Short mmCIF file of C-alpha atoms in Angstrom, two decimals:
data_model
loop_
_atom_site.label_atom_id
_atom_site.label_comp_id
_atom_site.label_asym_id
_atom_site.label_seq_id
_atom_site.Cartn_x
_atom_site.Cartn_y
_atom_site.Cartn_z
CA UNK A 1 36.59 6.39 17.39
CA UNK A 2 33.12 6.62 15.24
CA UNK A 3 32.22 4.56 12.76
CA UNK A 4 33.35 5.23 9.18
CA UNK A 5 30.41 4.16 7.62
CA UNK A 6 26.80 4.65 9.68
CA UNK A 7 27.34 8.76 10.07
CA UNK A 8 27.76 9.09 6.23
CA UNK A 9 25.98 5.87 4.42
CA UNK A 10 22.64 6.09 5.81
CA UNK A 11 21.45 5.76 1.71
CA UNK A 12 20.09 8.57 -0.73
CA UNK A 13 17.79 5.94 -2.09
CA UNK A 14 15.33 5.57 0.81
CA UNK A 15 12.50 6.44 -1.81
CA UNK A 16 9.87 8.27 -0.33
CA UNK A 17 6.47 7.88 -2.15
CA UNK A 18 5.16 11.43 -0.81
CA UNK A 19 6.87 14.46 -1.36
CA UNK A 20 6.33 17.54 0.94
CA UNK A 21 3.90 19.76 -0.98
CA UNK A 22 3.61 22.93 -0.39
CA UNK A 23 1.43 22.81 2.77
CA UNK A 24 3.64 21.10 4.60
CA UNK A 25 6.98 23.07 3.75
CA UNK A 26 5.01 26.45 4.77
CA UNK A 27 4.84 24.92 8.38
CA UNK A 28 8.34 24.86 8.35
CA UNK A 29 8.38 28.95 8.04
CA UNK A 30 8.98 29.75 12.11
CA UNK A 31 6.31 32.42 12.54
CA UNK A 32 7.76 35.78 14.39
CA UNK A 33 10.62 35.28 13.18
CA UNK A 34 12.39 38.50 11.41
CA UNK A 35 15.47 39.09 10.24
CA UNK A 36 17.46 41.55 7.87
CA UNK A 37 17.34 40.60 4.41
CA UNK A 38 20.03 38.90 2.33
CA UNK A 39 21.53 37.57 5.66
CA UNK A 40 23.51 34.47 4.59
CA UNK A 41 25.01 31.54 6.67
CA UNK A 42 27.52 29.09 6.81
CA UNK A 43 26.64 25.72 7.62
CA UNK A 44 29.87 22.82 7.72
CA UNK A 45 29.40 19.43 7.62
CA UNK A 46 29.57 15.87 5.48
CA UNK A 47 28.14 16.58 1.55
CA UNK A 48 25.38 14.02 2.79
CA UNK A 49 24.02 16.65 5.34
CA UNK A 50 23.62 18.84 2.92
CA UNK A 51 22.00 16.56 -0.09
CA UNK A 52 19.75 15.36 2.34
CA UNK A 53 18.28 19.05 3.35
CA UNK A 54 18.35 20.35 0.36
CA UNK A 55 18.12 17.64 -2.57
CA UNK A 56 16.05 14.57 -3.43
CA UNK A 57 12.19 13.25 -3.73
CA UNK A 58 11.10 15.37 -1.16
CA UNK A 59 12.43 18.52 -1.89
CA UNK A 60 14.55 21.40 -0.03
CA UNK A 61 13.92 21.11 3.84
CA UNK A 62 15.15 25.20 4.22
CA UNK A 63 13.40 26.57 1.23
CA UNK A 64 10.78 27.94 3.46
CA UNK A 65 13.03 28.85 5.60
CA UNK A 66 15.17 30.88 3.30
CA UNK A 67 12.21 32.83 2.24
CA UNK A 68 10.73 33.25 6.03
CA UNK A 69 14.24 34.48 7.39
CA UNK A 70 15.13 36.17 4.06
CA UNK A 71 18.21 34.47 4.07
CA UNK A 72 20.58 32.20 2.46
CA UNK A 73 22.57 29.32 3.45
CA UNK A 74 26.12 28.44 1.89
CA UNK A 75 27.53 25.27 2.80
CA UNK A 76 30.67 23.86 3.17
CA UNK A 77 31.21 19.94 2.77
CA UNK A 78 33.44 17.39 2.79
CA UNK A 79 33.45 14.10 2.35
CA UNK A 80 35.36 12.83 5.21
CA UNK A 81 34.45 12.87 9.02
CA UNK A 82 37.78 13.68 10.38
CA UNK A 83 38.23 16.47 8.06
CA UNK A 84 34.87 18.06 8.79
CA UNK A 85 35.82 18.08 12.48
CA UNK A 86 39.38 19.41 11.96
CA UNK A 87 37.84 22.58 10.56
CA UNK A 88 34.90 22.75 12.60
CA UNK A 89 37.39 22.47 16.00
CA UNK A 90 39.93 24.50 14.58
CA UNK A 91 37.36 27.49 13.33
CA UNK A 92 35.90 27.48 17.37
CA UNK A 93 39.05 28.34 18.72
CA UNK A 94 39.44 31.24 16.48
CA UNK A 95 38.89 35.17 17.76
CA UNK A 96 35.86 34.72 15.17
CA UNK A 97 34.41 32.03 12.64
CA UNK A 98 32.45 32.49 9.57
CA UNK A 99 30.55 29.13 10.26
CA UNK A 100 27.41 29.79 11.69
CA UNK A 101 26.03 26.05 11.81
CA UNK A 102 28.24 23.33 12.29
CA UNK A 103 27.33 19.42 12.01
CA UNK A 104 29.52 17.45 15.12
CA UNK A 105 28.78 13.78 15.31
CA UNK A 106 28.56 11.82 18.70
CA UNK A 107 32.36 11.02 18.95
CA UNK A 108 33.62 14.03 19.22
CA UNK A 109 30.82 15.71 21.54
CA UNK A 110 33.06 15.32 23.98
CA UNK A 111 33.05 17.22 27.31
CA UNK A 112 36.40 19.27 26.18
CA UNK A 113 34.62 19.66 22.87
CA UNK A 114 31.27 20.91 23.96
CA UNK A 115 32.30 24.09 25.99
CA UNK A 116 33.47 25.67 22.17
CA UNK A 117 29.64 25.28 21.32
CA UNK A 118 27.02 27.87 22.28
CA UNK A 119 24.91 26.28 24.80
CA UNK A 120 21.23 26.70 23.33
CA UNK A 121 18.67 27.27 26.44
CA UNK A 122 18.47 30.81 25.95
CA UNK A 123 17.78 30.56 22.27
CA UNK A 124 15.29 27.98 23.12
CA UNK A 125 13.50 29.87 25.53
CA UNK A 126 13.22 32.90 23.60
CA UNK A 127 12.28 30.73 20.08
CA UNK A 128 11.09 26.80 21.48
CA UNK A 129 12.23 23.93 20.03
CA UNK A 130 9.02 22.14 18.52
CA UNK A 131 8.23 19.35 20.33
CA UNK A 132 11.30 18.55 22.12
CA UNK A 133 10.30 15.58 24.06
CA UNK A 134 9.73 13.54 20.06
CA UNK A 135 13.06 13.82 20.18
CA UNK A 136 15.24 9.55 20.82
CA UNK A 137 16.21 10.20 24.49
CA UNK A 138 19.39 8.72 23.40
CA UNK A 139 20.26 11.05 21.35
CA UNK A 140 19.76 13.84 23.65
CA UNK A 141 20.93 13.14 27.02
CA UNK A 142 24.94 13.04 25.37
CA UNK A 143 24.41 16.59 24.38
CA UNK A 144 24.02 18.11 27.77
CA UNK A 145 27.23 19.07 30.05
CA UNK A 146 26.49 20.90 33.28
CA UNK A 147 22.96 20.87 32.49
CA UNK A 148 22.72 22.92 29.42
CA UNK A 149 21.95 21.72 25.94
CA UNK A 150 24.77 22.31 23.24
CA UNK A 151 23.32 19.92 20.11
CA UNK A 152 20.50 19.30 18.29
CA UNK A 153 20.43 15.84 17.20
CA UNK A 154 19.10 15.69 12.92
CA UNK A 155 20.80 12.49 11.65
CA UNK A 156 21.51 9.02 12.99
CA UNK A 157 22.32 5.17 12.40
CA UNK A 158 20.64 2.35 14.72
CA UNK A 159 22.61 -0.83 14.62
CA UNK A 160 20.66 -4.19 13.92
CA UNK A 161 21.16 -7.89 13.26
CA UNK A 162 20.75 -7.60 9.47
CA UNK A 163 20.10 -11.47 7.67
CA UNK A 164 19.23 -12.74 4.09
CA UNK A 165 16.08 -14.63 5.08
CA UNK A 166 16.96 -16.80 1.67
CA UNK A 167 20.11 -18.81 3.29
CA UNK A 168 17.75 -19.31 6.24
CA UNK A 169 15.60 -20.98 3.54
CA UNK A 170 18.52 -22.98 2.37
CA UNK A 171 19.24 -24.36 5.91
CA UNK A 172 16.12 -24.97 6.72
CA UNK A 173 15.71 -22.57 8.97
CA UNK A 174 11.65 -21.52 9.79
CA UNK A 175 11.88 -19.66 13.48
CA UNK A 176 13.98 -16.56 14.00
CA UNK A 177 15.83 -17.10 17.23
CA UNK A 178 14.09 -15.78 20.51
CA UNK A 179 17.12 -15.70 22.74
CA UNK A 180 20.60 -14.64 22.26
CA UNK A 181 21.61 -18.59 23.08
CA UNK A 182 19.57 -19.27 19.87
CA UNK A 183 20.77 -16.50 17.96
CA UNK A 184 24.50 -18.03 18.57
CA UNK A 185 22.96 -21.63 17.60
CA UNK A 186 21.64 -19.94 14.43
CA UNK A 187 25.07 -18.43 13.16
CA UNK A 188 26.47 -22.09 13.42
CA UNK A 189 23.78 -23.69 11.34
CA UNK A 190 24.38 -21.11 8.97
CA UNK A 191 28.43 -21.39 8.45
CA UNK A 192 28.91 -24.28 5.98
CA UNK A 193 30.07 -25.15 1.95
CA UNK A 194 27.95 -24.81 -0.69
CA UNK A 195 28.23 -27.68 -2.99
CA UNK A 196 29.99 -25.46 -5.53
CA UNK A 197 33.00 -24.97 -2.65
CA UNK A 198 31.37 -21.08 -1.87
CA UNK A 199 32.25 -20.53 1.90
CA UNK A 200 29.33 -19.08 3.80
CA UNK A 201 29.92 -17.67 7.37
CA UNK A 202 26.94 -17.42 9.57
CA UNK A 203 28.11 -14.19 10.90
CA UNK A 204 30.04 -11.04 9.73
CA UNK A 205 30.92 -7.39 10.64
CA UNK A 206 33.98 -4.81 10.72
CA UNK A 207 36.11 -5.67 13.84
CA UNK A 208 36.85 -1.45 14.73
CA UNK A 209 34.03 -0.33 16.15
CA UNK A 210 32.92 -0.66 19.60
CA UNK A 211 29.35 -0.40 18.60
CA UNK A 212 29.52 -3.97 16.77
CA UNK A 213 30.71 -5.78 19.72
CA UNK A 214 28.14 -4.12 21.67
CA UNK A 215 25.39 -4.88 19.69
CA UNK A 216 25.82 -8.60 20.22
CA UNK A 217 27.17 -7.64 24.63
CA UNK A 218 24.36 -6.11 25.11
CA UNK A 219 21.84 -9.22 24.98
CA UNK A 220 23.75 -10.82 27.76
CA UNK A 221 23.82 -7.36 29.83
CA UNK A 222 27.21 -6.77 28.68
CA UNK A 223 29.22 -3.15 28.29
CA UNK A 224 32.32 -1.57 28.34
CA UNK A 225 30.75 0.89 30.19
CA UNK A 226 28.00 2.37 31.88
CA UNK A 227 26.43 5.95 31.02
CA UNK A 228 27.71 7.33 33.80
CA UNK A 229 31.45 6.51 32.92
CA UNK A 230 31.52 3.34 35.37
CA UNK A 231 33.93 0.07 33.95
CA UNK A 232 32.51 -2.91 33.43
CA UNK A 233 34.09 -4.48 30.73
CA UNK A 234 35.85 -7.00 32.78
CA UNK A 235 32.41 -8.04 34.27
CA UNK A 236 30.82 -11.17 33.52
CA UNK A 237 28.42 -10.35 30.78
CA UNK A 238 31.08 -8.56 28.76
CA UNK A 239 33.70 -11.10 29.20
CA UNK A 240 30.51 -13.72 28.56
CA UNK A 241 29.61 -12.13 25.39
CA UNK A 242 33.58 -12.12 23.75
CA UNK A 243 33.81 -15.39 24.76
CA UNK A 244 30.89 -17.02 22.95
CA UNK A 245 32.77 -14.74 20.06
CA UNK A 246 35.82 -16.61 20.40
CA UNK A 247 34.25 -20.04 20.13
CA UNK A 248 32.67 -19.02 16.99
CA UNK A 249 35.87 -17.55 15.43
CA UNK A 250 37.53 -21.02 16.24
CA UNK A 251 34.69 -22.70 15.06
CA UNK A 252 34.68 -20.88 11.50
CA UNK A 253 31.38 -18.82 11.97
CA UNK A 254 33.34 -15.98 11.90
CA UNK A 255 35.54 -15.09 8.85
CA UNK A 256 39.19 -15.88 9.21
CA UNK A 257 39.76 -12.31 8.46
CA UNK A 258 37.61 -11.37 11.11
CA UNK A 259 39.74 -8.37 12.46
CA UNK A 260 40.61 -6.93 9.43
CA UNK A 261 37.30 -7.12 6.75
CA UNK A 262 35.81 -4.06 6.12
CA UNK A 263 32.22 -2.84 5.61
CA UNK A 264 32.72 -2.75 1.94
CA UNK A 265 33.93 -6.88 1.82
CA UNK A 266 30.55 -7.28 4.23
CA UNK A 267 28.55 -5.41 1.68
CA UNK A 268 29.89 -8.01 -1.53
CA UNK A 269 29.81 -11.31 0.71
CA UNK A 270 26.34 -10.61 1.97
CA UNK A 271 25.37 -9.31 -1.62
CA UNK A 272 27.00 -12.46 -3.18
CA UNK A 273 25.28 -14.53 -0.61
CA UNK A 274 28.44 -15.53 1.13
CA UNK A 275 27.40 -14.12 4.81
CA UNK A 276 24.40 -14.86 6.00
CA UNK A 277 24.45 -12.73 8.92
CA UNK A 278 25.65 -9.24 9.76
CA UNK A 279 25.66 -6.51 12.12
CA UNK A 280 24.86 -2.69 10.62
CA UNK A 281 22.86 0.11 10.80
CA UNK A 282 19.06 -0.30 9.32
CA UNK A 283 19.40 1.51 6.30
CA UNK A 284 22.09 -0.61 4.69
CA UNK A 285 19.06 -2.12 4.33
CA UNK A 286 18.15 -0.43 1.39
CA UNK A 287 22.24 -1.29 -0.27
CA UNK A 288 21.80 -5.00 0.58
CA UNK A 289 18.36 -4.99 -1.34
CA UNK A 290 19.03 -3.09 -4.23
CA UNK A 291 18.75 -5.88 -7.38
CA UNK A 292 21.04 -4.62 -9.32
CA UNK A 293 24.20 -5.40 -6.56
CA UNK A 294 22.67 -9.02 -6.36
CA UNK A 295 20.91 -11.99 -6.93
CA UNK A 296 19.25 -11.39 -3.43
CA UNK A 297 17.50 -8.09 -3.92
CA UNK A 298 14.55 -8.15 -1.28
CA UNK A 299 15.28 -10.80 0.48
CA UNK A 300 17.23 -9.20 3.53
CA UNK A 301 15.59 -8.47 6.48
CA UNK A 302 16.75 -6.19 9.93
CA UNK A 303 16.11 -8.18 13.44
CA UNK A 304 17.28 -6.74 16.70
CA UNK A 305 19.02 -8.88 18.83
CA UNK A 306 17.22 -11.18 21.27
CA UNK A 307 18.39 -11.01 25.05
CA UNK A 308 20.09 -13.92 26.73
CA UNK A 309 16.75 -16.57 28.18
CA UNK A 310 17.72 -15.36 31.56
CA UNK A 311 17.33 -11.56 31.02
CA UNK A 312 14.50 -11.96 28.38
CA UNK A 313 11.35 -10.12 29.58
CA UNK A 314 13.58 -8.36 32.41
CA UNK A 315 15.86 -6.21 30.87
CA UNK A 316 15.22 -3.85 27.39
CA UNK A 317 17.40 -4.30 25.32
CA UNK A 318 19.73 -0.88 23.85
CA UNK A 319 20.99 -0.88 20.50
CA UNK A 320 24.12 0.99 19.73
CA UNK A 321 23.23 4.55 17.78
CA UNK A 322 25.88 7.04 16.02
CA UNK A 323 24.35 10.43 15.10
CA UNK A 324 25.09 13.90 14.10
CA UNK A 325 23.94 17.12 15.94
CA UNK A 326 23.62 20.66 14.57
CA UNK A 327 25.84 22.94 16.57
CA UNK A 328 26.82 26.88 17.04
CA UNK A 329 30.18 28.00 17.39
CA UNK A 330 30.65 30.44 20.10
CA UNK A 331 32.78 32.57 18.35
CA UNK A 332 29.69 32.46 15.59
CA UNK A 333 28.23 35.97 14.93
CA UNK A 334 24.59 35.14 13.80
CA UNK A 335 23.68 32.74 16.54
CA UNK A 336 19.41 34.08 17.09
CA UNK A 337 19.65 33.05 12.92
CA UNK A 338 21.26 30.05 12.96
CA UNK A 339 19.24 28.83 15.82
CA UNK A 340 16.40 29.55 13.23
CA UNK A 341 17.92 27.50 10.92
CA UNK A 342 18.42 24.72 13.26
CA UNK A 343 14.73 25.05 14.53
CA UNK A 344 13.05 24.66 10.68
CA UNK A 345 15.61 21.81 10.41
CA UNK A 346 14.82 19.98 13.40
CA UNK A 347 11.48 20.65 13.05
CA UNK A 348 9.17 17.95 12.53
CA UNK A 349 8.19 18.87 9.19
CA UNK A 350 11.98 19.33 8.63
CA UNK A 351 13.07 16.16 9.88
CA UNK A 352 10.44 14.63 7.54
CA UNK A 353 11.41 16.10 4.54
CA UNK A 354 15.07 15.33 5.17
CA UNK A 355 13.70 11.84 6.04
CA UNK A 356 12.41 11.19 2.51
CA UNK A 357 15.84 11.93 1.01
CA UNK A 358 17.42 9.80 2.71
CA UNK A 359 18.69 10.86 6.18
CA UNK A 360 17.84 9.04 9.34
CA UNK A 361 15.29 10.72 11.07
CA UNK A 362 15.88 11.72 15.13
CA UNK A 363 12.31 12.35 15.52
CA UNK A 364 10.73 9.02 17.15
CA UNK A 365 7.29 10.37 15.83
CA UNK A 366 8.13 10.59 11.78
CA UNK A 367 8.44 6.90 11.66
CA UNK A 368 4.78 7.14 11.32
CA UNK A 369 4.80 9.34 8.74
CA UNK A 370 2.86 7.33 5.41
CA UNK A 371 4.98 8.38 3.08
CA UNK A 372 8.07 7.01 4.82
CA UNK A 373 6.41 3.84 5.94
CA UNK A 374 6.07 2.87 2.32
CA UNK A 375 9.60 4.11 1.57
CA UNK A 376 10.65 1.91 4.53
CA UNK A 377 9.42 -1.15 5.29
CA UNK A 378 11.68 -1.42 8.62
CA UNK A 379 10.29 1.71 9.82
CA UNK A 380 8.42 0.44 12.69
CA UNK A 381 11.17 -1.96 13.88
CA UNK A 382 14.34 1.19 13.69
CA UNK A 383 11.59 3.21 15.66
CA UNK A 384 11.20 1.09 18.36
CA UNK A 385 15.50 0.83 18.40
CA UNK A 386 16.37 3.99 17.88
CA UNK A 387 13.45 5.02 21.08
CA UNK A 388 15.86 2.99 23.12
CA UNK A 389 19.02 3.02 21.80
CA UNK A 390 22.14 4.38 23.40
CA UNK A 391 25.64 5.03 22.57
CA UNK A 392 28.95 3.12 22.82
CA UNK A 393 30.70 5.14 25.02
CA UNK A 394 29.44 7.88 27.25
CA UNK A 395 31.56 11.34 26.65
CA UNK A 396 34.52 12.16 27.85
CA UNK A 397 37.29 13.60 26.65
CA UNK A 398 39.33 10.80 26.48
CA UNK A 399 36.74 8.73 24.95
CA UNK A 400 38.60 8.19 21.32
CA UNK A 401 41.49 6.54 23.00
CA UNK A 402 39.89 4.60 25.40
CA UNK A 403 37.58 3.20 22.26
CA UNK A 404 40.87 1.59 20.59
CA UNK A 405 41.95 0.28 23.82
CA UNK A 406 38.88 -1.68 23.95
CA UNK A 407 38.98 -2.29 20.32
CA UNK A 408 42.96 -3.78 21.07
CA UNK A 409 41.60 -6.21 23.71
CA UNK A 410 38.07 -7.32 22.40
CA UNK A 411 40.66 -8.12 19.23
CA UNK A 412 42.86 -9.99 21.32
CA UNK A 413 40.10 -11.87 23.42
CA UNK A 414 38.15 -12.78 19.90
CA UNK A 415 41.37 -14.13 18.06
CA UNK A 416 42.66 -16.47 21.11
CA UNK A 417 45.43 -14.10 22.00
CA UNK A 418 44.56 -14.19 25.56
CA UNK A 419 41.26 -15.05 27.44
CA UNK A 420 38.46 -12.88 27.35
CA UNK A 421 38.60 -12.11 31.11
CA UNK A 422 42.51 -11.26 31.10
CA UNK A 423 41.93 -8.79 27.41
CA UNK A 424 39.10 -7.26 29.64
CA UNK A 425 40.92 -6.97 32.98
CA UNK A 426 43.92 -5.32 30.94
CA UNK A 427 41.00 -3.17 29.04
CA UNK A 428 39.87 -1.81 32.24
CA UNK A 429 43.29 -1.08 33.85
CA UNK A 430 44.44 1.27 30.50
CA UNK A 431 41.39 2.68 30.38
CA UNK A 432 40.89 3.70 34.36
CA UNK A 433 44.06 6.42 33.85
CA UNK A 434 41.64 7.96 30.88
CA UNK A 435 39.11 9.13 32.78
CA UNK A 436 41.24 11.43 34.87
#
């Protein structure tokens, strides 16, 4: 299961100051690069994907393109992820598809679904990827099966500890916790009444998504699984990590509606000041900040969160990441042009312009880009987490169900409906069958 919100949200409004001038879009043009004219392709994906490549303050990231390749690109959008990848699957099992270009995000780039996508080291090694190494090693490692490439990551959301730095200031609160045991410490101090009766809960977040419980697991050690598909939920540090959770649901820190709030309740109560902590990708950074939704414009800040005091300095910490690739059918017929397409994309000057209007960049090295510095004033900090961030899950193709399963038990450990090691023992022993 993916997240609703981090493939789609990442915000149109990440205002960049410096728009890509001519100069730069002309080193998006691929040089060598010929193709017939009026050639036109099909691209599918989220109406996001394509406002960010083709609309905002920086411009049209294939305009150069177009006029390079002599071609056109018409897309096809929706505005749901589950209906995006009900076409996209069902159009690669056809005899033939008329999408060229398809957008696939994490979830579903699973082993099963893979195989239906053109595996791209031919079409690199006849027109390179530029720079592929500036690419989040996260992001590309989950994109390989048998050793081929199939994806090209272009779009992503980093998880972080996201807190209004102004209910710190009403607590009292001068030192931002160093240590996950401080970090738990923290969300206590910050659950408590308002004189007016306002309930403020020192931490938040939506209670369906693996990557939420993992952001907070992952300080002690703590996963579901490893990489490689090993179980380890029922381990100490996972069952550790849920049940530090389930002291603070007793204790209040956590809403009483823990397992059912949703991402647009988080958004209001941390808007209206009555959450003073939550856990979501960077940009709803920009949301949370916008004046106009609140009395605490500006004062949110992002933090990652701090490892336990007896792993600090010995093990990195790995946020949890969600992303989209760009993928070709292999029942496409243009594949050398929509590898193109993908290339000027991907490319760095690509990735910047698409950047600037608002998508999250997969290229570790735009983070240093001026214009999106001053557009961004987290940019340094989702750099460094996206460079060694990872995802919930590791693919396989029974990955969506196994997801719930551990969604079902962390639920059950959280809410005192049985202990955290018995929810995680049970998690393991569903999930085992799953991986065939």
């Amino acid at each position: 299961m993916s997240k609703q919100l981090p493939p789609i949200s990442l915000p149109l409004s990440r205002r960049g100051l410096g728009l890509l001038a001519a100069g730069a879009a002309s080193s998006l043009a691929l040089g060598g690069s010929v193709f017939a004219q009026g050639k036109a392709l099909t691209a599918l994906g989220h109406r996001v994907h394509q406002t960010s490549a083709t609309t905002g303050p920086a411009g049209d990231a294939t305009e150069a393109w177009r006029k390079q390749a002599g071609a056109s690109v018409n897309w096809v959008t929706f505005g749901d992820n589950n209906a995006i990848h009900e076409r996209l699957l069902r159009e690669v099992t056809l005899g033939e598809t008329s999408i060229d270009v398809g957008y696939l995000l994490n979830g579903r780039a699973v082993p099963r679904n893979l195989r239906l996508f053109e595996p791209l080291d031919a079409l690199m090694k006849d027109a390179p990827l530029e720079a592929p190494d500036d690419f989040a090693p996260g992001l590309i490692a989950p994109l390989k099966l048998d050793g081929a490439l199939h994806g090209i990551p272009v779009r992503h959301a980093t998880n972080a500890l996201i807190y209004n730095e102004a209910i710190l200031e009403e607590r009292g609160v001068t030192k931002l916790p160093a240590t996950f045991e401080e970090l738990v410490e923290l969300a206590r101090k910050l659950t408590f009444k308002r004189d007016d009766g306002t309930q403020v809960q020192g931490l938040a977040f939506t209670a369906v998504f693996a990557s939420n419980f993992l952001t907070l697991a992952r300080c002690l050690g703590g996963d579901y699984m490893t990489p490689d598909g090993k179980l380890v939920a029922a381990e100490a540090p996972m069952v550790k990590a849920l049940s530090t959770l389930a002291d603070l649901y007793k204790a209040g820190v956590l809403p009483r509606n823990f397992a059912t709030v949703n991402n647009e309740e988080i958004t209001t109560w941390m808007q209206q000041g009555r959450a003073a902590m939550t856990i979501n990708p960077f940009a709803r950074l920009v949301t949370y900040n916008d004046p106009q939704k609140g009395k605490y414009g500006g004062r949110f800040k992002s933090l990652l969160p701090p490892m336990s005091a007896d792993l600090a300095g010995k093990v990195a910490y790995a946020p949890t990441v969600e992303f989209w690739s760009l993928v070709i059918p292999k029942n496409a017929k243009q594949k050398p042009l929509s590898w193109d397409l993908i290339r000027a994309l991907s490319s760095k000057a690509g990735t910047r312009t698409m950047a600037l209007n608002g998508n999250g960049p997969t290229r570790i090295s735009t983070y240093a880009d001026p214009a999106l510095m001053a557009a961004m004033p987290y940019a340094a900090d989702e750099a460094a987490a996206l460079k060694a961030s990872r995802i919930h899950l590791p693919a396989f193709d029974e990955q969506a169900r196994a997801h719930d399963i551990f969604i079902e038990e962390t639920q059950a450990a959280i809410l005192g409906i049985k202990p955290a090691q018995a929810a995680m023992d049970d998690a393991v022993k569903r999930v085992r069958p799953l991986l065939g």
